[in-house]
PDB file of C-alpha atoms and ligand atoms in Angstrom:
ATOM      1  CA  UNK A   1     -14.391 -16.658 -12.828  1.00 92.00           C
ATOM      2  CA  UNK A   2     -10.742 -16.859 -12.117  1.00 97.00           C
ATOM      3  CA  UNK A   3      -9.231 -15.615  -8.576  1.00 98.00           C
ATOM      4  CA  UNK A   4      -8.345 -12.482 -10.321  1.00 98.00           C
ATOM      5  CA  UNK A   5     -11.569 -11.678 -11.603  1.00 98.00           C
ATOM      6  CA  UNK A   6     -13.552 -12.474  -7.918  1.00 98.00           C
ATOM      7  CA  UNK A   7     -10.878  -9.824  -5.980  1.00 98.00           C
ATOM      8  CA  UNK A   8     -12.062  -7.344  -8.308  1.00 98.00           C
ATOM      9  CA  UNK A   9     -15.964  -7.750  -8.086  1.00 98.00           C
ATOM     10  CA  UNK A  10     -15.591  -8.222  -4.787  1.00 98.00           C
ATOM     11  CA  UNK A  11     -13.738  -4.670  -4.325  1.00 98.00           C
ATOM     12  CA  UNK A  12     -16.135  -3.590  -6.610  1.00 98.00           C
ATOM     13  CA  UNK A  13     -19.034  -4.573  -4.181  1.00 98.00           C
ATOM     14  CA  UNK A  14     -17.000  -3.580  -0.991  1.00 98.00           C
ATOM     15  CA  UNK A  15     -16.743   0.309  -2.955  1.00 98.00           C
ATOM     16  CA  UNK A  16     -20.549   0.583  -3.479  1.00 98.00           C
ATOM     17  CA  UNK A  17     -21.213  -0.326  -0.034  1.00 98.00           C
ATOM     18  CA  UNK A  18     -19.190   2.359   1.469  1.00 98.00           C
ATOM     19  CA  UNK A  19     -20.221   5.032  -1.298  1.00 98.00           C
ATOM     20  CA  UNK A  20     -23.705   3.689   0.007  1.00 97.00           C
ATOM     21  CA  UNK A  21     -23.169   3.915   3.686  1.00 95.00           C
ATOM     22  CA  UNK A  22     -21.453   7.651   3.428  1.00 93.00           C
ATOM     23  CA  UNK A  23     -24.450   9.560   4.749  1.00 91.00           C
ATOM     24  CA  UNK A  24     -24.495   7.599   7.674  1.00 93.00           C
ATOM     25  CA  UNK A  25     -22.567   8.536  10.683  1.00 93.00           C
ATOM     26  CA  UNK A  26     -19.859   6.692  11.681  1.00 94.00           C
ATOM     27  CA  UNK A  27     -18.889   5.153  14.699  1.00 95.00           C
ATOM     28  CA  UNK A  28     -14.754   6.458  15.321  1.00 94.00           C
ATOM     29  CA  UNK A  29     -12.689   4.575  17.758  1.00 95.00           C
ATOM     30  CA  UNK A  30      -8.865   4.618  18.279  1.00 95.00           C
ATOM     31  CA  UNK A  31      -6.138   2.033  18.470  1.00 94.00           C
ATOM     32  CA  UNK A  32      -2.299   3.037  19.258  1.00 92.00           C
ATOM     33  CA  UNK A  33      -2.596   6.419  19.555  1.00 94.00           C
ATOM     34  CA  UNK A  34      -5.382   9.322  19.325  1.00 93.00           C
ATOM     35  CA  UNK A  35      -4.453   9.697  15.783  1.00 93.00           C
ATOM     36  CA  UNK A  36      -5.177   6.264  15.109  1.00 92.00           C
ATOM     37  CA  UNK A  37      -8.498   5.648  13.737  1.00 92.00           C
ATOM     38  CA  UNK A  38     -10.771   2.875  13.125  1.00 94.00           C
ATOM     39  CA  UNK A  39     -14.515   3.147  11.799  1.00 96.00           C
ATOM     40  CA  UNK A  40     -17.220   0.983  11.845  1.00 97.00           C
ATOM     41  CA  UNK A  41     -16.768   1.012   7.835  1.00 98.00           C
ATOM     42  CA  UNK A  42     -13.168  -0.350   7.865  1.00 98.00           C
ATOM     43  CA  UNK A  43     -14.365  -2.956  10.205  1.00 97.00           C
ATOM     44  CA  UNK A  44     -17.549  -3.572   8.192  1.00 98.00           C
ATOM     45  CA  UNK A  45     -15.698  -3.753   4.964  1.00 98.00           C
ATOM     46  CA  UNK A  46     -12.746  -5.754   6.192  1.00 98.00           C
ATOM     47  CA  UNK A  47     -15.596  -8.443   6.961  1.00 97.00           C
ATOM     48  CA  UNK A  48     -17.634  -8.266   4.033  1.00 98.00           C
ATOM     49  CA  UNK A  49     -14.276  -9.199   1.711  1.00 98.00           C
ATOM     50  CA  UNK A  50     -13.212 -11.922   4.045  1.00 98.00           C
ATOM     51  CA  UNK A  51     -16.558 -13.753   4.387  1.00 97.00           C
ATOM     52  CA  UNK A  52     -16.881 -13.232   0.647  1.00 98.00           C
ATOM     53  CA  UNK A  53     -13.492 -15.161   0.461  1.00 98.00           C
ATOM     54  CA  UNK A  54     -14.139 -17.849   3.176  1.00 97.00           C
ATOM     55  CA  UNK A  55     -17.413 -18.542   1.246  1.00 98.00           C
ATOM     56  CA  UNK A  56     -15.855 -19.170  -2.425  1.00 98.00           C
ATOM     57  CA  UNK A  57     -12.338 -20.045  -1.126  1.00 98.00           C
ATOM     58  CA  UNK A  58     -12.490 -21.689   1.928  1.00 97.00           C
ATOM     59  CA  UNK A  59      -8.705 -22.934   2.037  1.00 97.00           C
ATOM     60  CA  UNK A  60      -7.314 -19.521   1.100  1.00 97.00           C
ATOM     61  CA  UNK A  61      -5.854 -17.888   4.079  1.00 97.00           C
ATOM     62  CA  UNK A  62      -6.276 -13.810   4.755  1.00 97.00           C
ATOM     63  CA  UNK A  63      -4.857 -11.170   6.421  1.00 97.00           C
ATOM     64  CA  UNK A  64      -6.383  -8.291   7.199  1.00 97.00           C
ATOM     65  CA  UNK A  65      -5.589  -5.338   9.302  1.00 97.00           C
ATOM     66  CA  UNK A  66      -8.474  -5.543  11.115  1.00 96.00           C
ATOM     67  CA  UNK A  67      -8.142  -8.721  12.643  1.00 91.00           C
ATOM     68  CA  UNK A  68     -10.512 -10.720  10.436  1.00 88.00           C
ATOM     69  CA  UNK A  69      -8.364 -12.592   9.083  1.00 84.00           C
ATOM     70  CA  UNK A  70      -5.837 -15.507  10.495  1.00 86.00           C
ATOM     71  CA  UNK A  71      -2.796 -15.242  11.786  1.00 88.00           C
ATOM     72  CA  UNK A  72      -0.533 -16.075   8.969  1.00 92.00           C
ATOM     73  CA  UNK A  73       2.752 -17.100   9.874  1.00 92.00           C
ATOM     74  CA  UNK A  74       4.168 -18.840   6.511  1.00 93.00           C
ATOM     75  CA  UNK A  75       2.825 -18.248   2.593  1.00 94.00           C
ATOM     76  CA  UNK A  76       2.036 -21.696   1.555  1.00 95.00           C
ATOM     77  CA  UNK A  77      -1.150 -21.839  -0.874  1.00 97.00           C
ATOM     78  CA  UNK A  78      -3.103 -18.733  -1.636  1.00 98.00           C
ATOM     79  CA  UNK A  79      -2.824 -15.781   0.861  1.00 98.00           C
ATOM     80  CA  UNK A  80      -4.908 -12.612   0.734  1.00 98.00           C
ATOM     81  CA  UNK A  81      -3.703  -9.327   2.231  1.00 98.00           C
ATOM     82  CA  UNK A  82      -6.514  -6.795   2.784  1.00 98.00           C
ATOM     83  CA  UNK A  83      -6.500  -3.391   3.723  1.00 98.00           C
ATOM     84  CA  UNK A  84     -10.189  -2.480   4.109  1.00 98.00           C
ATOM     85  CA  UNK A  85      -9.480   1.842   4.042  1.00 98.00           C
ATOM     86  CA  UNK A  86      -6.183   2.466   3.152  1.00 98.00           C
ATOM     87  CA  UNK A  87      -6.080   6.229   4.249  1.00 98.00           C
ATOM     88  CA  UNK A  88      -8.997   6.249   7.137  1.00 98.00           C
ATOM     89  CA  UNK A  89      -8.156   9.340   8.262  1.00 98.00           C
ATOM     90  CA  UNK A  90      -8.987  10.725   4.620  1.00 98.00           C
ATOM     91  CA  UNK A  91     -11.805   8.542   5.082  1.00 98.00           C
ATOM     92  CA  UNK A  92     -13.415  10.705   7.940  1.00 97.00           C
ATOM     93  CA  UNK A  93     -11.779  13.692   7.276  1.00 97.00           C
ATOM     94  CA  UNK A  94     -12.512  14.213   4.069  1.00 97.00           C
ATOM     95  CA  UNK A  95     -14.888  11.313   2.690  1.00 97.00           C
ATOM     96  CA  UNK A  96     -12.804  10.979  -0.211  1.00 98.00           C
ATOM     97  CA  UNK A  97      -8.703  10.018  -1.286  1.00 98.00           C
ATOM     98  CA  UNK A  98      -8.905   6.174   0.603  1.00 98.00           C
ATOM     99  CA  UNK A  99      -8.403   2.982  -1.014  1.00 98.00           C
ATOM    100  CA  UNK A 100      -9.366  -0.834  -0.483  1.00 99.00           C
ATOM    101  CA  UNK A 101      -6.189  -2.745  -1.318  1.00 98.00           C
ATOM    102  CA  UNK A 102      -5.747  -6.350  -1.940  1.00 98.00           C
ATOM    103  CA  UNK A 103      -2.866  -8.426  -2.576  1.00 98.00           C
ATOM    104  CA  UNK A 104      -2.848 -12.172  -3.543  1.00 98.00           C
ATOM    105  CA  UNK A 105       0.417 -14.526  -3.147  1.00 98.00           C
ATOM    106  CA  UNK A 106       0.220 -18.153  -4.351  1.00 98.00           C
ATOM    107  CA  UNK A 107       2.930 -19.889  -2.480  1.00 98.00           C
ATOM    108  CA  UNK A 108       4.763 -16.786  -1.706  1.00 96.00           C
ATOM    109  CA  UNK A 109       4.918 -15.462  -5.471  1.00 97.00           C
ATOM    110  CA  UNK A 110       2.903 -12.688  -6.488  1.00 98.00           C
ATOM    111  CA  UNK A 111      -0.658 -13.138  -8.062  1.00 98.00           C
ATOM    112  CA  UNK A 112      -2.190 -10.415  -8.256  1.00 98.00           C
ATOM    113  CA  UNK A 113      -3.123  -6.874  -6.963  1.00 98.00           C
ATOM    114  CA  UNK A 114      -6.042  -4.762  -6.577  1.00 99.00           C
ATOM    115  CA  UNK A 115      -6.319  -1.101  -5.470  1.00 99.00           C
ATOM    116  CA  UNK A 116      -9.736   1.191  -5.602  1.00 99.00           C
ATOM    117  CA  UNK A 117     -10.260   4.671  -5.501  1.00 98.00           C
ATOM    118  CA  UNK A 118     -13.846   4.379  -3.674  1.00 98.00           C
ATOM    119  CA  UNK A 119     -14.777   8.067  -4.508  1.00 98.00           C
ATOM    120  CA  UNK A 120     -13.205   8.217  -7.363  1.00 98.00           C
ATOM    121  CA  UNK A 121     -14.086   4.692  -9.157  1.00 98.00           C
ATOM    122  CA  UNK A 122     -10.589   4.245 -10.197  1.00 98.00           C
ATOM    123  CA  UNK A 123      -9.635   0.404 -10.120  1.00 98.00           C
ATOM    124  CA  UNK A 124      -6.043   0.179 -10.426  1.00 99.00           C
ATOM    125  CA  UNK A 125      -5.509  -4.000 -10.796  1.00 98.00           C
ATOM    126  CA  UNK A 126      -2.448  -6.608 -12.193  1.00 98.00           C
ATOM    127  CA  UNK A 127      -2.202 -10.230 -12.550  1.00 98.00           C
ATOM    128  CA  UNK A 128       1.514 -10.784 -12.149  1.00 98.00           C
ATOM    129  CA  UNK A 129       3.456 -11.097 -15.418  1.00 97.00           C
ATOM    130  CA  UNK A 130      -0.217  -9.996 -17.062  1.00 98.00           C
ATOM    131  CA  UNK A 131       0.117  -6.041 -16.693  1.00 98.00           C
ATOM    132  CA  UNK A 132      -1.442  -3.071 -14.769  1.00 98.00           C
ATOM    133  CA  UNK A 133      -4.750  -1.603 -15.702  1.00 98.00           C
ATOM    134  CA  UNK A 134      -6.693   1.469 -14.577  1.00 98.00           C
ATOM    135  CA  UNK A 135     -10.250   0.570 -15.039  1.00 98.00           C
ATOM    136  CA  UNK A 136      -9.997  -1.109 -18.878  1.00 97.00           C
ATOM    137  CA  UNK A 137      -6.828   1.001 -19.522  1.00 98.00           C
ATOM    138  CA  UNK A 138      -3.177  -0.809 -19.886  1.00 98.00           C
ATOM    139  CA  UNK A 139      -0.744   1.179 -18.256  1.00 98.00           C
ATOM    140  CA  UNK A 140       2.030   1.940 -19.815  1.00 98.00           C
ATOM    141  CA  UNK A 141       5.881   0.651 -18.336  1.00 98.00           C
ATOM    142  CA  UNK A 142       7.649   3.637 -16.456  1.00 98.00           C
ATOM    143  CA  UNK A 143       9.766   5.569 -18.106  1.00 98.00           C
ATOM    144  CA  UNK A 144      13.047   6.958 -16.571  1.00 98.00           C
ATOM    145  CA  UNK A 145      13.748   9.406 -14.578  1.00 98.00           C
ATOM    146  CA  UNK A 146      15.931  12.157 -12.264  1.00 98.00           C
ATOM    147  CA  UNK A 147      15.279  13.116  -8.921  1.00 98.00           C
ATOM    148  CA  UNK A 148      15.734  16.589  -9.734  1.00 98.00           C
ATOM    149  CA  UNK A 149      12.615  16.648 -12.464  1.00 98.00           C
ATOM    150  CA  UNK A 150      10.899  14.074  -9.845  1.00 98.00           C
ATOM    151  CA  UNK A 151       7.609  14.394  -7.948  1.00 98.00           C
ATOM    152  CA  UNK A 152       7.881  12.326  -5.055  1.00 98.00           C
ATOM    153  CA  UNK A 153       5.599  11.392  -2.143  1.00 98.00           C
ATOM    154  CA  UNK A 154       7.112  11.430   1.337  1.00 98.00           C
ATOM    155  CA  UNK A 155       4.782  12.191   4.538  1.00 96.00           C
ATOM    156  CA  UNK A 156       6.496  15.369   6.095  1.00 95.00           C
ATOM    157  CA  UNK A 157       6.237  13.640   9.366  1.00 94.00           C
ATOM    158  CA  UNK A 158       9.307  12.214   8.946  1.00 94.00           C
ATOM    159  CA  UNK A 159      11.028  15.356   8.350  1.00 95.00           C
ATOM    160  CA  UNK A 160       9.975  16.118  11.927  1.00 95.00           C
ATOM    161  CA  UNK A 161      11.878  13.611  13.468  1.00 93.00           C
ATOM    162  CA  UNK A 162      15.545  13.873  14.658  1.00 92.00           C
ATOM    163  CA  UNK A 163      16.455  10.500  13.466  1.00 91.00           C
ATOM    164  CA  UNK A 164      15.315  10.885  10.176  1.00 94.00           C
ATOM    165  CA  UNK A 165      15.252  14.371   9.086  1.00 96.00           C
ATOM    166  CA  UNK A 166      18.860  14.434   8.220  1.00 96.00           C
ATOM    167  CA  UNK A 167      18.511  11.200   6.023  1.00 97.00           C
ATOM    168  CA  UNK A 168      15.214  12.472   4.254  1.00 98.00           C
ATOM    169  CA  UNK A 169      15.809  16.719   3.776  1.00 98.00           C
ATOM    170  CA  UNK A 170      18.407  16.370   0.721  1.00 98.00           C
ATOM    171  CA  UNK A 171      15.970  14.133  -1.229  1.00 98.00           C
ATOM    172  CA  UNK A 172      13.004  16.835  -0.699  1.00 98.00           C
ATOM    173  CA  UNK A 173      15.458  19.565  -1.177  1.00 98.00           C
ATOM    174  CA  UNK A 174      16.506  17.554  -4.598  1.00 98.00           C
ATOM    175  CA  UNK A 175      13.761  16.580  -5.903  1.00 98.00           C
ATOM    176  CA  UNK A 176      11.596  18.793  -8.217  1.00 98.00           C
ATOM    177  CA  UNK A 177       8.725  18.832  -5.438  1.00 98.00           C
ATOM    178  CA  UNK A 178       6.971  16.260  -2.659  1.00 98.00           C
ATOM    179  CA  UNK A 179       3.750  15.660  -2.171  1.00 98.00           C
ATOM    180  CA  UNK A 180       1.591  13.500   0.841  1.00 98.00           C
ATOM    181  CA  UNK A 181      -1.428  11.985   0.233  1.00 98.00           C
ATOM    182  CA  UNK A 182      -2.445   9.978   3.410  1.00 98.00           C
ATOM    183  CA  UNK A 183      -3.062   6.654   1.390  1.00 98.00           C
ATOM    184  CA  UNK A 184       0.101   3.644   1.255  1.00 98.00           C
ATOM    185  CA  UNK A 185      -2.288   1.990  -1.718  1.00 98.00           C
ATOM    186  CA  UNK A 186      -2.642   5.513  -3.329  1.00 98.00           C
ATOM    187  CA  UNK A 187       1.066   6.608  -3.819  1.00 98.00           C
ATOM    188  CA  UNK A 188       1.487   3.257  -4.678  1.00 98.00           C
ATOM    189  CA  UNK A 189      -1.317   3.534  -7.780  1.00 98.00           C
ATOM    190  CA  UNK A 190       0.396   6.803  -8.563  1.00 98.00           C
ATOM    191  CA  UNK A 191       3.839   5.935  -9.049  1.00 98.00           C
ATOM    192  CA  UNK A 192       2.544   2.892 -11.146  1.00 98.00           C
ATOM    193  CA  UNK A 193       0.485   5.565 -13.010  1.00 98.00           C
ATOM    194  CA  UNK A 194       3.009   8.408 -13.274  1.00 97.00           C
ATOM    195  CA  UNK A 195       1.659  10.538 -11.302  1.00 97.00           C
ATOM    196  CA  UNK A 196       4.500  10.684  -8.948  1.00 98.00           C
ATOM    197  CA  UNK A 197       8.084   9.368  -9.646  1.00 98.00           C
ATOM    198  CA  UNK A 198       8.412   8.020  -6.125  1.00 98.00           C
ATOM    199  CA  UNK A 199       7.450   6.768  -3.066  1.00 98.00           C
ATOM    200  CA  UNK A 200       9.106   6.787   0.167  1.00 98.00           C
ATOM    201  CA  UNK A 201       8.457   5.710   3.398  1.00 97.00           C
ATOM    202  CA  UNK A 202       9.762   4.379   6.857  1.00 96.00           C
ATOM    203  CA  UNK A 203       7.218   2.033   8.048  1.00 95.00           C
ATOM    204  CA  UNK A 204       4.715  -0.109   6.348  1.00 97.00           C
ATOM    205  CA  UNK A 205       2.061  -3.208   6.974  1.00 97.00           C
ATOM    206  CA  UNK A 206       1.665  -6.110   4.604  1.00 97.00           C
ATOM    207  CA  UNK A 207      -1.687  -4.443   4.356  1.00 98.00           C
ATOM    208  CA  UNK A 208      -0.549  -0.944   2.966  1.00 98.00           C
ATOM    209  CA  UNK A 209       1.856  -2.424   0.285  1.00 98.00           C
ATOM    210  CA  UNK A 210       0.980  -5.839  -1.021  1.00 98.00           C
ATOM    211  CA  UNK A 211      -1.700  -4.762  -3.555  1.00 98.00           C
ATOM    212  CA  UNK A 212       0.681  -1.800  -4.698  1.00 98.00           C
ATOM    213  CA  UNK A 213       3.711  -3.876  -4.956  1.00 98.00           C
ATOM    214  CA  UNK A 214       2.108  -6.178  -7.215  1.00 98.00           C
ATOM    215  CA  UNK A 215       0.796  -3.345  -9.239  1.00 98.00           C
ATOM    216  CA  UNK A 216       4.042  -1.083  -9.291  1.00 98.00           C
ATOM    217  CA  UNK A 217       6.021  -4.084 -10.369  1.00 98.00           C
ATOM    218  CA  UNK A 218       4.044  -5.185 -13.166  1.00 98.00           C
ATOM    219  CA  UNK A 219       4.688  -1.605 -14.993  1.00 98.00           C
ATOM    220  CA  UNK A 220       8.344  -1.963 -13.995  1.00 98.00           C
ATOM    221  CA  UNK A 221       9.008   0.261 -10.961  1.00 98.00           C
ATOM    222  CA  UNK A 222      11.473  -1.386  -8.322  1.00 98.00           C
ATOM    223  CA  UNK A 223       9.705  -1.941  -5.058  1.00 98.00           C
ATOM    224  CA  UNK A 224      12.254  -2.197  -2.240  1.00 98.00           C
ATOM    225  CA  UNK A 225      12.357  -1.488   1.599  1.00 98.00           C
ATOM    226  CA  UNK A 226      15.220   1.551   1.893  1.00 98.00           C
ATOM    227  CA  UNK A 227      18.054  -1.036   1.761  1.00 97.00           C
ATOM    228  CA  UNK A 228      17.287  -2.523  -1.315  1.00 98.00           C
ATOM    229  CA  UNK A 229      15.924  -5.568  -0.151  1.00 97.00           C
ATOM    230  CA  UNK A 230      12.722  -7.068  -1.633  1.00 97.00           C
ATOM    231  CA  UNK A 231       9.481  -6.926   0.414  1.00 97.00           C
ATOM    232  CA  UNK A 232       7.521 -10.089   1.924  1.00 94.00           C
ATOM    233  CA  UNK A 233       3.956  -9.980   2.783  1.00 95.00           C
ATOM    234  CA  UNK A 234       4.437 -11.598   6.089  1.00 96.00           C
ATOM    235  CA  UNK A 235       6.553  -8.543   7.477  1.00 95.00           C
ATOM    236  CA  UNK A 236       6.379  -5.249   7.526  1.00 95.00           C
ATOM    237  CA  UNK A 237       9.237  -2.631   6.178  1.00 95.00           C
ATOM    238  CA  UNK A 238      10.468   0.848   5.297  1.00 97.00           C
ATOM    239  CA  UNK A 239       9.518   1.432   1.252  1.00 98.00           C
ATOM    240  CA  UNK A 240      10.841   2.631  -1.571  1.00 98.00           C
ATOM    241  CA  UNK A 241       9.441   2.722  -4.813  1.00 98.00           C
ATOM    242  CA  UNK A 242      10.069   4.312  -7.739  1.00 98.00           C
ATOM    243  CA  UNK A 243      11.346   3.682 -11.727  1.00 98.00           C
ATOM    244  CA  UNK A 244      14.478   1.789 -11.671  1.00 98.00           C
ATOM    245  CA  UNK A 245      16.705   4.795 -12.391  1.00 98.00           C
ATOM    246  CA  UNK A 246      15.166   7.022 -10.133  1.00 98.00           C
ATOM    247  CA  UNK A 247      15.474   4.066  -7.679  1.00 98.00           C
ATOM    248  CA  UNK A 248      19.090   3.728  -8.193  1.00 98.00           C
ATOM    249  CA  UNK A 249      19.703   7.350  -7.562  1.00 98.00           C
ATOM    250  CA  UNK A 250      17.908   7.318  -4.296  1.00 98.00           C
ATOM    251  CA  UNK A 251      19.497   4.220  -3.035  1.00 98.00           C
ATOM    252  CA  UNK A 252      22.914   4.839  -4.388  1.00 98.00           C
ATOM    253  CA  UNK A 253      23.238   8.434  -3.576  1.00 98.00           C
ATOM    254  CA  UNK A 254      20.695   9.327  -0.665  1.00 98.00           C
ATOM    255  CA  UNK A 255      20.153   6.327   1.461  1.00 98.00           C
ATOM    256  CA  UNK A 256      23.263   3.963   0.862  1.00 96.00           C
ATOM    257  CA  UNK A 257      25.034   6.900   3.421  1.00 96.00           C
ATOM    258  CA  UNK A 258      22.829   6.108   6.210  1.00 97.00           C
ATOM    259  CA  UNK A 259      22.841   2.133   5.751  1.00 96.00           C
ATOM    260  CA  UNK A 260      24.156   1.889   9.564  1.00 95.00           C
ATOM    261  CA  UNK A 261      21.111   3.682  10.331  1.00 95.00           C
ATOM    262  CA  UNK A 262      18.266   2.470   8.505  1.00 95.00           C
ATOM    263  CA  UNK A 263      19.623  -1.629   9.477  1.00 94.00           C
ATOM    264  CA  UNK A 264      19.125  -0.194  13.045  1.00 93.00           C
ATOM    265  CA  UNK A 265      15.991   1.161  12.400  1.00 91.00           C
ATOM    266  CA  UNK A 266      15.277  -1.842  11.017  1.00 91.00           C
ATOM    267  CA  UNK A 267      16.415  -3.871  13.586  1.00 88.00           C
ATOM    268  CA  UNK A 268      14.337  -1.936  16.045  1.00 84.00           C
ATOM    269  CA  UNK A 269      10.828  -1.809  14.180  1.00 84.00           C
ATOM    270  CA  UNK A 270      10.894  -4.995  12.196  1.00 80.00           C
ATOM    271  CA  UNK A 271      12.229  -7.536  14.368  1.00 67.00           C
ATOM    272  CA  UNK A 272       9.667 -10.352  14.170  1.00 50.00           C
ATOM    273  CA  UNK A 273      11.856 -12.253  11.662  1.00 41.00           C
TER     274      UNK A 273
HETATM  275  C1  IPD B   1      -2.094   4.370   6.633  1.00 60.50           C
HETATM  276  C2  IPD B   1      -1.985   5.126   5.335  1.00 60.50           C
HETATM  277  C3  IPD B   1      -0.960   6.240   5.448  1.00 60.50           C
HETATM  278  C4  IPD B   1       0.393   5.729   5.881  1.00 60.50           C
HETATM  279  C5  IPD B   1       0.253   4.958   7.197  1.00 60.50           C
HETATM  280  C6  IPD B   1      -0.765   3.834   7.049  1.00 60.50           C
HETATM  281  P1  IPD B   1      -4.459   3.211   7.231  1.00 60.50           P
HETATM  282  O1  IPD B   1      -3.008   3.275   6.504  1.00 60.50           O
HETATM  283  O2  IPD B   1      -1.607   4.278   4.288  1.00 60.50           O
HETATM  284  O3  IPD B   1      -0.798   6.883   4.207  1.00 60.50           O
HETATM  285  O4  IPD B   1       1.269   6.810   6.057  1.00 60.50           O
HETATM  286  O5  IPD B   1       1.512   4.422   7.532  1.00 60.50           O
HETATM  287  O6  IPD B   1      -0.888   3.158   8.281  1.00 60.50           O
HETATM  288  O7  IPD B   1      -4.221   3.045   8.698  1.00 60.50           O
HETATM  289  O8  IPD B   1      -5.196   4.459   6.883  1.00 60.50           O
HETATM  290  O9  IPD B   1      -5.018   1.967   6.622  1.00 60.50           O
HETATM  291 CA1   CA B   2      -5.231   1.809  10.232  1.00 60.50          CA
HETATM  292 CA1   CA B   3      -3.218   1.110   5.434  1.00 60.50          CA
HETATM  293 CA1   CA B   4      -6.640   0.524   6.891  1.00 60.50          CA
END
């Protein structure tokens, strides 16, 4: 079984066991804040795929935003990055729209990416250069398009926020209509899918947008933080991901203005370089 194939039985495995464990009630603690949450399931899960991985590939190295993993500080070899729940407060909430998302790097170049829709048994998986599936499905590459006949994804949070409402309103004002789903890995999924035209958003892990990244790419959208630059698993970054003209557009004629701004922002949240 190649590398590729493992991540996705393992997934696979990690899925059932939540689906299994739903009825049970789960134990809710909080990290940074009291919106914060952790479960015993993302915890639970986070473990099963890492001792899975330890046990068939001992010298791969994982992170994992629950602390299972290692502390990674360079890309050399194979290197996992696992989100257990992707969306946990969907996960107690509502018991359904969360995602476990893997990405693999081999030396610091993309190998492959897995995202699944527990409740709704979607896998969403790429080898790089290979493709994106959903379940057996090839999806097709993006196709093209304007912000104005866009959907895009953008958590109204940041429309709150003095420092980035400005920045943010004219590309919800512009675009045909926004939507927020509470899952990185899921808007991800749906831009590669076509649901929505974009993604956008100020602050991700490695965690929340390694799997998707490697997905997204291989059906052609441009996966970016909101200066343009590429993304490296070892850091985490504002996002912006879309089909390369809608891309463009938002970089070129939304974001480019507020360059002084975001490289502060930057500079500020994303330091550990
Ligand atoms: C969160 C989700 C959410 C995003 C947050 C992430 P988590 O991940 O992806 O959509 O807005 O920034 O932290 O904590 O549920 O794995
Ligand atoms: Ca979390
Ligand atoms: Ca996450
Ligand atoms: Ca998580």
């Amino acid at each position: 079984m190649s590398i590729y194939q493992f991540a996705k039985s393992i997934v696979l495995l990690a899925g059932q066991r939540i689906r299994e464990e739903l009825s049970q009630e789960l134990i809710i603690e909080t990290k940074s804040n009291p919106n914060d949450l952790v479960t015993n399931m993302d915890k639970e899960t986070e473990a099963f795929l890492v001792s899975q991985i330890n046990e068939h590939y001992p010298e791969h190295r994982i992170i994992g935003e629950e602390g299972h993993g290692q502390d990674v500080t360079d890309t050399e070899g194979y290197l996992w990055v696992i989100d257990p729940i992707d969306g946990t407060l969907n996960f107690v909430h509502q018991q359904q729209n969360f995602a476990i998302s893997i990405g693999i790097f081999h030396d610091g170049k993309k190998y492959a990416g897995v995202i699944y829709d527990v409740m709704n048994d979607k896998l969403y998986h790429a080898e790089a250069g290979h493709g994106a599936y959903l379940n057996d499905q090839p999806l097709p590459v993006l196709k093209d398009t304007e912000l104005v006949t866009s959907i895009i994804s953008m958590n109204p949070n940041w429309l709150t926020k003095e420092r980035t409402r400005d920045m943010y309103a004219p590309i919800v004002q512009a675009a045909r209509s926004a939507r927020s789903y509470g899952s990185a890995a899921l808007d991800f999924a749906y831009v590669a899918t076509g649901i929505i035209d974009s993604y956008i958003t100020l602050r991700l892990h490695p965690w929340d947008f390694s799997g998707g990244m490697i997905i997204a790419e291989e059906v052609g959208a441009v996966v970016s933080n909101q200066l343009g630059e590429k993304l490296d698993p070892l850091h985490s970054s504002s996002i912006l991901v879309a089909n390369p003209a809608l891309h463009q557009e938002l970089l070129n004629d939304y974001l480019s203005p507020y360059r002084a701004r975001l490289n502060e922002i930057h500079q500020g949240q994303f330091s550990r370089r």
